[in-house]
Amino acid sequence: MRVEMRHIYKSFGPVRALQDVSLTVEAGTIHGLLGENGAGKTTLMKILSGYLRPDRGEILLNGEPVRFASPADGLRYGIGMLHQDPLDFPTMSVLDNFMMGCENGFWLDRQRARRALQELARLFGFDLDPEARVDRMTVGERQQLELLRLLRQGIRVLILDEPTTGISAPQRAQLFDTLRRLAREGKTVIFVTHKLEEIEELCHRVTVLRQGRLAGEAAPPYSPRRLIEMMFGRSLSKPERRPALPGEPVLQIQNLIAGDYRLRLGRVNLTVRSGEIIGLAGMEGSGQHLLMRVCAGLIRPWEGCICVRGRDLTGKPYCAFLDAGVLFVPANRLEEGLISGLTLTEHFQLVYPTGGYLINWERARAEAQRRIQEFNIRGEPETMVEALSGGNQQRAMLALIRKPVHLLLLEHPTRGLDVESSMWIWQQLKEQAQQGAALMVISSDLQELLEYCDRIIVFFGGQVSEPMNAEELTTDQLAQMIAGYGWRG
Amino acid sequence: MTPEWIFGLAGVLVAAAPLVIAVVGETLSERAGVVNLSLNGAMLLAAMVGFAAAVQTGSLELGFLAATMIGALMALVVAFASLTLRQSQVAVGLVLALLGRDLAYFLGSPFMNIPGPRVGPLPIPVLKDLPILGPLLFQQTPTVYISVLVVVAAWIWMFRTRPGLVLRCVGERPSAAFGRGVPVTRVRYGYAVLGGALVGFAGAAYILDFKGGWQGPISGMDGIGWIVLAITIFGGWHPVRGAFGVLLFALLQWLSLVVQPSLPGIPPQVFYVVPFPLMIFALLLTNLGNAEWVQMALSRLPESRRRLAFRILHSLRVSPPAGLGMAFKEE
Ligand SMILES: Nc1ncnc2c1ncn2[C@@H]1O[C@H](COP(=O)(O)OP(=O)(O)OP(=O)(O)O)[C@@H](O)[C@H]1O
Ligand SMILES: [Mg+2]
């Protein structure tokens, strides 16, 4: 189906999210949508799927003007969207989530749905337990589930809002193959991403947005420099690599075994020194998030011990870890990191109170303004955190890091961030390391891990590799290990 | 000869029937995300109107119909105030709860203590002659059978049909349901009204069957609505568990009456409140799987058995519909 959006405008109160944006996507093509954080990509796609209504402008499908009052209308025309933050039902089972919206008929046929789910999952190499509750899964797995559901729904126009942020390299290759196949079948695919190499690999055409306006279009062969200029209005340069100078051990893990209801992680022996950045790689749910949460003091290990700066914290409550200077920045921004319904100022007040019991709002506002500027957040002190674009939420999370911090644990710190913001975040992290903090970072972007981390450990099904020197590794080697090759025993 | 206690137990079923129906009604409503706090008032008003209608027309069916409509109407007010006017469900529900009760007592005074029609037993042929089970289950009044049917139907609806899945999803996360093409507000209206209708029916069942007449404030009905609300929560928003909650509650109440004469030293109030802490204890047991020490203890088991144990504990766990009482605006 040929999709045309013409002269779309959309404002949220004073924020002009989209101004005069037009987009044409031919049937049977994969169309990329690029743009910095807050450029309006998600807003544009929500309008196309019927989730939001434009203030002005029209949508044409195969040349016919259509008007969507709700996503139900969009779905009727076969337009389905994979949302950036999975829009699913956390307390329900994977199977229920899968069936919701893609089953018709009065009776639920669980057996059939389960078979369909398992078949699709096998096709992609995803490992999803139909009975597991969705809130026990990682964001990446939830995205996988949503993707499978949309495919099952028989969508004609598939919108993917940053679908690759939560899946590993081998799974991404599978996904790309499927998208290409869908396009060959005549389906229309719109692919929102921040990663230029994905655009190069996959997209037949790309549209770039900048600050709510159309910045341009491009067709292959793409020039990454040119795309970056279109996105940011200027070119960027990569920071140079500086070798780390590891100092005292900050985190010592000995003989650790931990687990949750489906995975057993063990045994881990690891020492992280100050000034060092350790990257954790692995498919979603291989144990890296579990280790992170054990180190953060959120999950108690079954066996073994954890010392932070020489103090044994095994079995101690979360606040003891906080006191020891351990800070955990979770991936699930809106559920675990930020508080919906509170403004930026209020968030900063929670972490850095100005004054005593009474809040001096004027000073608080000025303080918030300062931090907003320092961390380059696109928003006002009064902005509710849930109204920030994904990238800006991530910046806000980093702005909330309390000092002094000795051990910084980050899950997907650059998930959903544009190139510039990712570079900026890594620069911040490097700075933290140089000031003596030890960092552990989970990321599904192997290149970024290799580029910025000093050592890397790989997880596979609860097994943990020895730390490996990042400079001696290649992406291919890493991808192999993540997929389970080259493990002893 | 049928032993005495069989009749006692059969009485427990009769006493439980209206509560079971009301719990299912409230469960449906809350699953869709609407808390109908007016329950207590709605049940009283529906019961009174149902009785009055039955007396005036001489028809039990019309009495039940009138009560059902009153219940639906009260729920419609709550739904309208919260879904359309975007007012607090809690505040509106509380006010209606008080209003309904006072209205019932005021309007019902002419019908107090007058004779009226009453639902009679409806023994089921053949089955009624079974030993023990016959007098216990198959010589009951129609409302008891209906209460069982309502529970089974609600369970099938919620967990075996597609509209039921939609219902659970709407209460869980309305924005996501909306994203999948569900008309959230309409669904919420529908279930709120359906739930209210069941609550109204339950009110009529209480008076026209269990009590057999309207006695105003001494009908012993005031407070039942609050218990229903509590049991809806104990039941984990699950119709079958809710029904068992009601049965447990009714059984404990009956037991405390049975035991009371043999323990004269204990004040009777104790017997009246004992069922409540016992219910809370039951709830604690179902949420055992969340406790860290349980997980630690289970970690010693071999892998496959550990998973099984976790799964069982997990399935026992309850959590409220996440979208309960939350407003949702469709863009
Ligand atoms: N519900 C909302 N209320 C108010 N402002 C909003 C809302 N949704 C988005 N915005 C604003 O609209 C602008 C565009 O946001 P959008 O989410 O479309 O950006 P994006 O390009 O998807 O960014 P990202 O790459 O970070 O996901 C941002 O400035 C954002 O703050
Ligand atoms: Mg976005």
Tab-separated table of C-alpha atoms and ligand atoms in Angstrom, chain A residues 41-43 84 161-162 192 389-390, ligand 2:
chain	number	residue	atom	x	y	z
A	41	LYS	CA	9.346	10.836	14.544
A	42	THR	CA	7.158	9.053	17.060
A	43	THR	CA	4.510	11.743	16.823
A	84	GLN	CA	9.081	2.646	21.109
A	161	ASP	CA	9.575	2.698	16.121
A	162	GLU	CA	13.139	1.805	17.078
A	192	VAL	CA	12.401	4.560	12.706
A	389	SER	CA	10.858	12.313	24.120
A	390	GLY	CA	12.656	9.055	24.847
C	2	MG	MG	10.415	8.479	19.498
